[in-house]
XYZ file of C-alpha atoms in Angstrom:
514
model
C 0.008 0.033 0.024
C 1.393 3.176 -0.828
C 1.409 5.872 2.272
C 0.967 9.496 1.948
C 0.658 12.337 4.578
C -2.319 13.873 2.819
C -5.962 13.328 3.718
C -6.964 9.624 2.958
C -9.958 9.635 0.410
C -10.326 5.877 -0.182
C -8.788 3.368 2.052
C -9.029 -0.477 1.399
C -7.322 -2.763 3.933
C -7.640 -6.609 3.778
C -10.623 -6.910 1.400
C -11.752 -8.783 -1.586
C -13.486 -7.967 -4.493
C -16.793 -10.113 -5.271
C -18.521 -10.365 -8.643
C -22.040 -11.448 -9.193
C -21.082 -15.028 -9.154
C -17.621 -15.459 -7.529
C -14.892 -13.625 -5.739
C -12.736 -11.863 -8.593
C -9.972 -10.641 -6.270
C -9.080 -12.328 -2.925
C -6.763 -9.871 -1.258
C -6.762 -6.048 -1.747
C -4.892 -3.423 0.108
C -4.739 0.190 -1.378
C -5.044 3.823 -0.302
C -5.713 6.896 -2.247
C -4.739 10.160 -0.752
C -5.636 13.767 -1.427
C -3.063 15.174 -4.004
C -2.828 11.852 -5.684
C -3.724 11.044 -9.278
C -3.815 7.100 -9.801
C -3.551 5.092 -12.863
C -5.066 1.612 -12.762
C -3.479 -0.747 -15.153
C -2.582 -4.256 -16.210
C -3.355 -6.951 -18.707
C -6.911 -8.138 -19.843
C -8.679 -10.364 -17.387
C -5.852 -9.554 -14.734
C -8.419 -7.822 -12.311
C -8.273 -4.222 -13.209
C -11.855 -4.190 -14.549
C -13.085 -6.070 -11.531
C -11.441 -3.553 -9.226
C -12.978 -0.409 -11.045
C -16.299 -1.946 -11.335
C -16.561 -2.647 -7.549
C -14.807 0.967 -6.748
C -17.712 2.396 -8.749
C -20.387 0.114 -7.391
C -21.498 -1.310 -10.725
C -24.358 -3.625 -10.446
C -23.037 -7.049 -9.209
C -19.598 -5.894 -7.886
C -18.679 -4.951 -4.291
C -15.504 -4.380 -2.333
C -16.008 -6.665 0.871
C -13.713 -6.633 4.016
C -12.245 -9.934 4.836
C -12.479 -11.245 8.455
C -12.320 -8.638 11.577
C -9.512 -6.566 10.465
C -10.699 -5.785 7.083
C -11.592 -2.176 6.324
C -13.100 -0.162 3.481
C -13.834 3.529 3.531
C -14.588 5.487 0.394
C -15.517 9.309 0.678
C -16.778 9.107 -2.860
C -19.367 6.313 -2.327
C -22.276 8.446 -3.351
C -20.426 10.670 -5.717
C -18.731 8.275 -8.387
C -19.285 8.060 -12.203
C -17.623 5.430 -14.386
C -17.086 5.998 -18.117
C -15.817 2.757 -19.825
C -16.204 0.715 -22.833
C -18.263 -1.691 -20.888
C -20.836 1.220 -19.834
C -20.941 2.373 -23.328
C -21.754 -1.256 -24.705
C -24.369 -1.598 -21.652
C -25.938 1.630 -22.588
C -26.372 0.441 -26.252
C -27.800 -2.909 -25.069
C -30.278 -1.161 -23.024
C -31.467 0.732 -25.905
C -31.845 -2.027 -28.285
C -33.554 -4.291 -25.571
C -36.228 -1.239 -25.155
C -36.489 -0.730 -28.838
C -40.221 -0.584 -29.738
C -39.969 -0.073 -33.614
C -42.239 -2.604 -34.491
C -44.957 -1.519 -32.708
C -44.677 2.411 -34.032
C -46.263 3.698 -37.331
C -43.270 3.906 -39.791
C -41.468 1.447 -37.766
C -38.662 3.618 -36.161
C -37.940 4.072 -32.621
C -34.810 6.252 -32.058
C -34.799 5.658 -28.433
C -33.340 8.058 -26.045
C -31.525 11.019 -27.803
C -28.224 12.274 -26.289
C -30.040 15.288 -25.275
C -32.498 13.384 -23.232
C -29.899 10.921 -21.727
C -27.672 14.017 -20.538
C -31.162 15.723 -19.472
C -31.302 13.027 -16.754
C -28.361 14.709 -14.823
C -28.528 18.310 -16.244
C -32.032 19.724 -16.789
C -31.197 22.593 -19.115
C -33.205 23.513 -22.185
C -30.135 25.189 -23.822
C -27.846 22.271 -23.080
C -25.780 22.763 -26.152
C -24.568 26.023 -24.589
C -22.838 24.200 -21.708
C -19.211 24.663 -21.802
C -19.029 20.730 -20.933
C -21.084 19.967 -24.228
C -18.581 22.133 -26.263
C -15.488 20.548 -24.493
C -16.762 17.045 -25.602
C -17.716 18.342 -29.203
C -21.222 16.648 -29.227
C -23.345 19.793 -29.929
C -24.274 18.535 -33.174
C -25.553 14.964 -32.019
C -27.647 16.022 -29.225
C -30.947 15.037 -30.913
C -29.764 11.815 -32.484
C -30.898 8.529 -30.832
C -27.851 6.980 -28.637
C -28.062 3.670 -30.853
C -27.185 5.652 -33.892
C -24.037 7.225 -32.341
C -20.438 5.921 -33.574
C -18.194 4.640 -30.973
C -16.396 7.612 -30.325
C -19.646 9.574 -30.146
C -21.054 7.522 -27.499
C -18.025 7.591 -25.514
C -17.702 11.380 -25.506
C -21.558 11.520 -24.649
C -20.802 9.621 -21.486
C -17.811 11.569 -20.578
C -20.170 14.729 -20.944
C -22.736 13.109 -18.663
C -20.217 12.341 -16.206
C -18.928 15.842 -16.122
C -22.292 17.168 -15.888
C -23.214 14.855 -13.055
C -21.041 17.123 -10.808
C -19.636 13.813 -9.331
C -16.492 14.406 -7.228
C -14.635 11.106 -8.379
C -14.744 10.105 -12.195
C -13.197 6.862 -13.295
C -12.122 6.994 -16.940
C -11.576 3.486 -18.390
C -9.695 3.543 -21.710
C -10.608 6.883 -22.331
C -8.960 7.417 -25.755
C -10.344 4.250 -27.208
C -12.280 5.206 -30.389
C -11.238 8.791 -30.356
C -9.868 10.586 -33.224
C -6.585 12.676 -32.703
C -8.223 16.050 -32.158
C -10.577 14.466 -29.464
C -7.679 12.629 -27.938
C -5.700 15.856 -27.518
C -8.620 17.883 -26.179
C -9.252 15.194 -23.461
C -5.717 14.944 -22.523
C -5.580 18.468 -21.991
C -8.620 18.472 -20.123
C -7.538 15.576 -17.899
C -4.253 17.500 -17.025
C -6.100 20.776 -16.178
C -8.710 19.333 -14.099
C -6.218 17.388 -12.040
C -4.266 20.499 -11.580
C -7.455 22.293 -10.243
C -8.405 19.372 -7.855
C -12.272 20.164 -8.082
C -12.938 16.946 -9.663
C -10.666 13.570 -8.721
C -10.066 11.566 -11.593
C -8.829 7.800 -11.629
C -7.649 6.454 -15.177
C -7.886 3.037 -16.173
C -5.667 2.275 -19.239
C -3.105 -0.468 -20.499
C -1.070 1.716 -23.009
C 1.691 3.723 -21.304
C 2.380 5.975 -24.172
C -0.920 7.674 -23.471
C -0.658 8.326 -19.868
C -1.344 12.181 -18.853
C 1.517 13.887 -17.215
C -0.603 14.614 -14.201
C -0.644 10.856 -13.232
C 1.477 10.344 -9.987
C 0.754 6.971 -8.888
C 0.332 3.378 -10.222
C -1.831 0.530 -9.288
C -1.255 -2.694 -11.426
C -3.117 -5.934 -11.448
C -1.985 -9.246 -12.923
C -3.765 -12.704 -12.401
C -6.352 -10.995 -10.157
C -3.981 -9.619 -7.651
C -1.838 -6.344 -7.285
C 1.486 -6.668 -8.951
C 2.572 -2.944 -8.488
C 1.520 -0.151 -6.305
C 3.446 2.870 -5.716
C 4.846 6.022 -7.408
C 4.973 6.721 -11.380
C 8.567 7.221 -11.536
C 9.507 3.600 -10.052
C 6.794 2.072 -12.423
C 8.271 3.941 -15.484
C 11.763 2.189 -14.692
C 9.871 -1.212 -14.680
C 8.282 -0.313 -17.975
C 11.265 0.433 -19.705
C 13.117 -2.862 -18.475
C 9.913 -4.586 -19.762
C 9.836 -3.072 -23.169
C 13.431 -4.339 -23.622
C 12.287 -7.843 -22.712
C 9.168 -7.801 -24.875
C 11.046 -6.705 -28.021
C 12.987 -9.952 -28.191
C 10.048 -11.927 -26.887
C 7.693 -10.566 -29.812
C 9.925 -11.598 -32.515
C 9.994 -15.243 -31.095
C 6.340 -15.098 -30.540
C 5.517 -14.005 -33.964
C 7.860 -17.058 -35.492
C 5.679 -19.501 -33.172
C 2.149 -17.957 -34.200
C 3.335 -18.284 -37.961
C 3.924 -22.170 -37.334
C 0.628 -22.496 -35.300
C -1.391 -20.457 -37.874
C -0.668 -22.823 -40.809
C -2.158 -25.914 -39.029
C -5.115 -23.675 -37.877
C -5.813 -22.508 -41.107
C -6.161 -26.032 -42.256
C -8.333 -27.149 -39.633
C -10.726 -24.220 -40.403
C -10.738 -25.156 -44.150
C -11.746 -28.601 -43.304
C -14.459 -27.420 -41.119
C -15.901 -24.662 -43.209
C -16.945 -25.641 -47.043
C -18.626 -22.702 -49.060
C -19.079 -22.162 -52.501
C -16.900 -19.297 -53.500
C -18.447 -16.123 -54.743
C -18.919 -15.663 -58.545
C -15.750 -14.113 -60.275
C -16.046 -10.442 -60.460
C -13.878 -7.484 -61.487
C -14.329 -6.069 -58.073
C -15.125 -7.717 -54.580
C -16.903 -4.598 -53.739
C -18.035 -1.632 -55.728
C -19.930 1.525 -54.927
C -20.934 4.192 -57.508
C -22.166 7.647 -56.381
C -23.414 6.524 -52.980
C -25.274 8.931 -50.628
C -26.322 8.156 -47.114
C -27.824 10.686 -44.733
C -30.527 11.593 -42.526
C -32.742 14.763 -43.187
C -30.095 17.421 -43.983
C -27.164 15.655 -42.468
C -24.996 14.142 -45.333
C -22.762 11.312 -43.942
C -21.580 9.816 -47.475
C -21.995 11.898 -50.526
C -21.429 10.748 -53.848
C -18.913 8.330 -52.874
C -17.302 6.009 -55.595
C -15.078 3.360 -54.430
C -14.067 -0.403 -55.387
C -12.327 -3.271 -53.443
C -10.341 -5.369 -55.294
C -8.883 -8.890 -54.291
C -5.748 -8.629 -52.139
C -5.948 -4.768 -51.969
C -6.041 -4.269 -48.186
C -7.593 -0.979 -47.247
C -7.299 1.644 -44.240
C -10.482 3.449 -43.512
C -9.682 6.655 -41.600
C -11.424 9.889 -40.657
C -12.489 11.849 -37.506
C -15.437 10.634 -35.246
C -18.832 10.837 -37.052
C -17.396 10.998 -40.366
C -19.178 8.052 -41.564
C -16.428 5.020 -41.169
C -18.954 2.578 -39.542
C -21.915 3.649 -41.899
C -19.594 3.002 -44.782
C -18.931 -0.662 -43.542
C -22.555 -1.211 -42.790
C -23.466 -0.668 -46.414
C -21.315 -3.944 -47.071
C -22.548 -5.947 -44.297
C -26.234 -4.973 -44.881
C -26.705 -3.495 -41.469
C -27.574 0.086 -42.864
C -30.802 -0.098 -45.124
C -29.762 2.818 -47.383
C -27.541 0.322 -49.096
C -30.826 -0.488 -50.910
C -31.395 2.916 -52.361
C -27.895 3.156 -53.629
C -25.637 1.591 -56.446
C -23.588 -1.120 -54.388
C -22.321 -4.452 -55.845
C -20.927 -7.003 -53.658
C -18.983 -9.966 -55.307
C -20.556 -8.800 -58.528
C -24.249 -8.866 -57.161
C -26.299 -5.567 -56.956
C -27.556 -5.102 -53.619
C -31.497 -5.109 -53.638
C -31.749 -7.523 -56.574
C -33.175 -10.384 -54.547
C -30.155 -11.917 -53.213
C -30.046 -13.261 -49.551
C -28.207 -11.442 -47.047
C -26.881 -14.787 -45.861
C -25.496 -15.340 -49.513
C -23.301 -12.231 -48.879
C -22.345 -12.792 -45.355
C -21.112 -16.382 -45.682
C -18.114 -14.692 -47.662
C -17.434 -11.891 -44.877
C -15.798 -11.915 -41.536
C -17.016 -9.108 -39.364
C -15.489 -7.462 -36.190
C -17.509 -4.247 -35.105
C -19.147 -2.574 -31.975
C -22.606 -3.601 -33.215
C -21.742 -7.418 -33.173
C -19.846 -6.807 -29.622
C -23.017 -5.469 -28.260
C -25.299 -8.172 -29.752
C -22.721 -10.982 -28.301
C -22.898 -9.127 -24.822
C -26.904 -9.767 -25.084
C -26.064 -13.578 -25.173
C -23.252 -13.450 -22.439
C -24.030 -17.027 -21.036
C -22.747 -18.540 -24.548
C -19.398 -20.276 -24.216
C -16.579 -18.847 -26.021
C -16.141 -22.197 -28.093
C -19.594 -21.604 -29.356
C -18.797 -18.059 -30.101
C -16.033 -19.284 -32.294
C -18.171 -22.081 -33.951
C -20.875 -19.717 -34.756
C -18.374 -17.907 -37.092
C -18.820 -20.829 -39.376
C -22.521 -20.374 -39.408
C -22.775 -16.766 -39.549
C -24.890 -16.594 -36.510
C -24.985 -14.387 -33.469
C -24.986 -17.607 -30.941
C -25.229 -21.136 -31.788
C -28.434 -22.874 -32.394
C -27.658 -26.255 -33.796
C -24.988 -29.077 -32.684
C -21.554 -28.339 -34.013
C -19.660 -30.986 -36.074
C -16.503 -32.473 -34.705
C -14.456 -30.666 -37.432
C -15.817 -27.307 -36.133
C -15.042 -27.878 -32.688
C -11.721 -29.269 -33.494
C -10.982 -26.170 -35.675
C -12.517 -23.700 -32.827
C -10.266 -24.930 -30.287
C -7.218 -24.424 -32.541
C -8.305 -21.027 -33.081
C -8.834 -20.625 -29.374
C -5.387 -21.897 -28.540
C -3.969 -19.527 -31.328
C -5.566 -16.444 -29.575
C -4.312 -17.463 -26.127
C -7.406 -19.287 -24.816
C -6.241 -22.822 -24.604
C -8.326 -24.832 -22.300
C -10.686 -21.922 -21.508
C -13.448 -22.911 -24.130
C -16.097 -23.575 -21.494
C -15.821 -20.158 -19.983
C -18.625 -17.704 -20.977
C -18.330 -14.730 -23.335
C -19.982 -12.850 -20.352
C -17.322 -13.748 -17.755
C -14.602 -12.298 -19.962
C -13.191 -8.812 -19.631
C -14.225 -6.337 -22.590
C -10.734 -6.762 -24.023
C -10.829 -10.616 -23.944
C -14.427 -10.379 -25.471
C -12.992 -8.334 -28.300
C -9.857 -10.933 -28.842
C -12.641 -13.705 -29.182
C -14.706 -11.901 -31.756
C -11.748 -11.130 -33.838
C -10.985 -14.955 -33.916
C -14.509 -15.659 -34.626
C -14.258 -13.360 -37.708
C -11.153 -15.131 -38.969
C -12.308 -18.830 -38.433
C -13.707 -19.565 -42.012
C -10.987 -17.633 -43.867
C -13.582 -15.224 -45.403
C -13.141 -13.536 -48.784
C -13.493 -10.045 -47.066
C -12.553 -9.299 -43.578
C -14.346 -6.190 -41.994
C -12.383 -4.837 -38.866
C -14.169 -1.893 -37.281
C -11.599 -0.790 -34.547
C -10.746 -4.266 -33.637
C -8.419 -3.768 -31.189
C -10.545 -1.679 -28.714
C -9.871 -2.733 -25.175
C -6.958 -5.033 -25.746
C -3.877 -4.979 -23.748
C -0.207 -4.703 -25.300
C 0.085 -8.674 -25.549
C -3.235 -9.162 -26.912
C -2.918 -6.184 -29.518
C 0.460 -7.379 -30.701
C -0.935 -11.127 -31.029
C -3.862 -9.945 -32.943
C -1.964 -7.564 -35.171
C 0.600 -10.207 -35.991
C -2.375 -12.856 -36.790
C -3.966 -10.233 -39.303
C -0.681 -9.829 -40.956
C -0.544 -13.668 -41.225
C -4.112 -13.725 -42.789
C -3.280 -11.048 -45.253
C -0.258 -13.135 -46.389
C -2.604 -16.098 -47.222
C -3.843 -14.081 -50.138
C -7.232 -15.695 -49.623
C -8.702 -12.747 -47.359
C -8.857 -9.031 -48.273
C -9.058 -6.687 -45.192
C -10.957 -3.414 -44.712
C -9.528 -1.933 -41.418
C -10.963 1.011 -39.540
C -8.625 2.421 -36.858
C -7.525 5.769 -35.202
C -4.199 4.253 -33.851
C -1.250 4.726 -36.241
C 0.531 1.840 -34.711
C -2.130 -0.541 -35.682
C -2.021 0.222 -39.316
C -0.669 -2.985 -40.953
C 2.286 -2.945 -43.636
C -0.099 -4.544 -46.121
C -2.618 -1.669 -46.134
C -1.459 0.384 -49.008
C -4.914 1.743 -50.063
C -6.462 4.416 -47.801
C -10.119 5.726 -48.005
C -10.151 8.933 -45.732
C -13.353 10.655 -45.085
C -13.449 14.332 -44.717
C -16.903 15.504 -43.553
C -17.530 19.168 -44.693
C -15.190 19.230 -47.739
C -16.172 18.576 -51.279
C -15.629 15.765 -52.070
C -16.095 14.176 -48.571
C -13.490 11.747 -49.247
C -10.121 11.024 -50.438
C -8.562 8.005 -52.081
C -4.848 7.516 -51.320
C -2.556 4.723 -52.648
C 1.032 4.132 -51.180
C 3.757 2.319 -52.623
């Protein structure tokens, strides 16, 4: 435990963290004093998320004193707000569960708007004039339904709500995930400034050390569901430097081992999945003068673009520029595709083709799919992988022996060996994301669609997944479309770039690199 002469704000002595069904962390000692700014870090599934869920009193989580000498005191107990990827996913899940579109004339229930959601903590008719709304950059999306917001937009809306709530402690988990560079810079400056003013306490929970604000003074790290470091920032920085030296060597060896395992895993997947290849066409996907929007809001305007085999594309642009909308035209999740000239595998969308005829040649990782799988949290991760062969959300028929064998190989490849019976809902957000990436690749799809695939992944998982995607590209059987704001996640094979630039004419740029 870190000692300090300042006033004690949170004290945890000989306690445990209880989840809804089991003890998550058996032994916990930690103290936060006035004047300290803490980072909570550690690998996916190591206990970090359990700790912040318990500290923020997320439903099903609690910090419980052990025996007679256990002690837990928190001056923020009734004034704490958590902003996280999990909270964002839960919010969208709530909106979908409450969707009443089928009962309404016109068949559209937009649900709660961002304005109504924020109004639950700040009752103001002119909320768009609030400095917090301007800081978070959400003035233009206040009257849009929450379930129609992009990943970055929903994160910024949650941050605005936390700030408007006037809570004394805000816990930010992976606050930069899904944000464009401008939004990151604004948020980083804000975190540093608010920590200096000390009028609101902020605890950060992150994995990536290169994004840590200068205002952080102390670090609490979890591994294997126990505290692995607790102390001052400088001491932890020295540890990180040494780890990075060791990791560089380790990563090269890991890439070689992954490449060997990948070959046999690919063979197992091919045996388990048999599908007639799509008809040969000049382009895998072709869009001609595509327009998508709502009312006066143009998301995509006169977009002409095509995807050819083995041309791997990076899709980039600021939050709300239409990246996810663009991908959903391909997957069929945006119905405006039928009002546009879009051909997939040479087939005109809206010409009577089945969506399943299209999706059987696609592998998909997206925020939408992650939310849908969270609604089936009791599904085993083995069945999540197998469902990738069936193009279904969940598994509704008995798998074949070949599918089970292949799915286990893919789980082992992703670092989930002997964990196949664990449920999807029991995993951390980052582990869930990693499983969905494996699911998307299991059938060696013709086109692999990756919408911010590395959201919530720790450094080890991130490196493993990026190495795996490079290997998939090298097979020359799968062509990738990749959305990311992270320059470090851009793959060497992504020589083609579609950049969306809202407010300009045209609203997109096509860049080809050598």
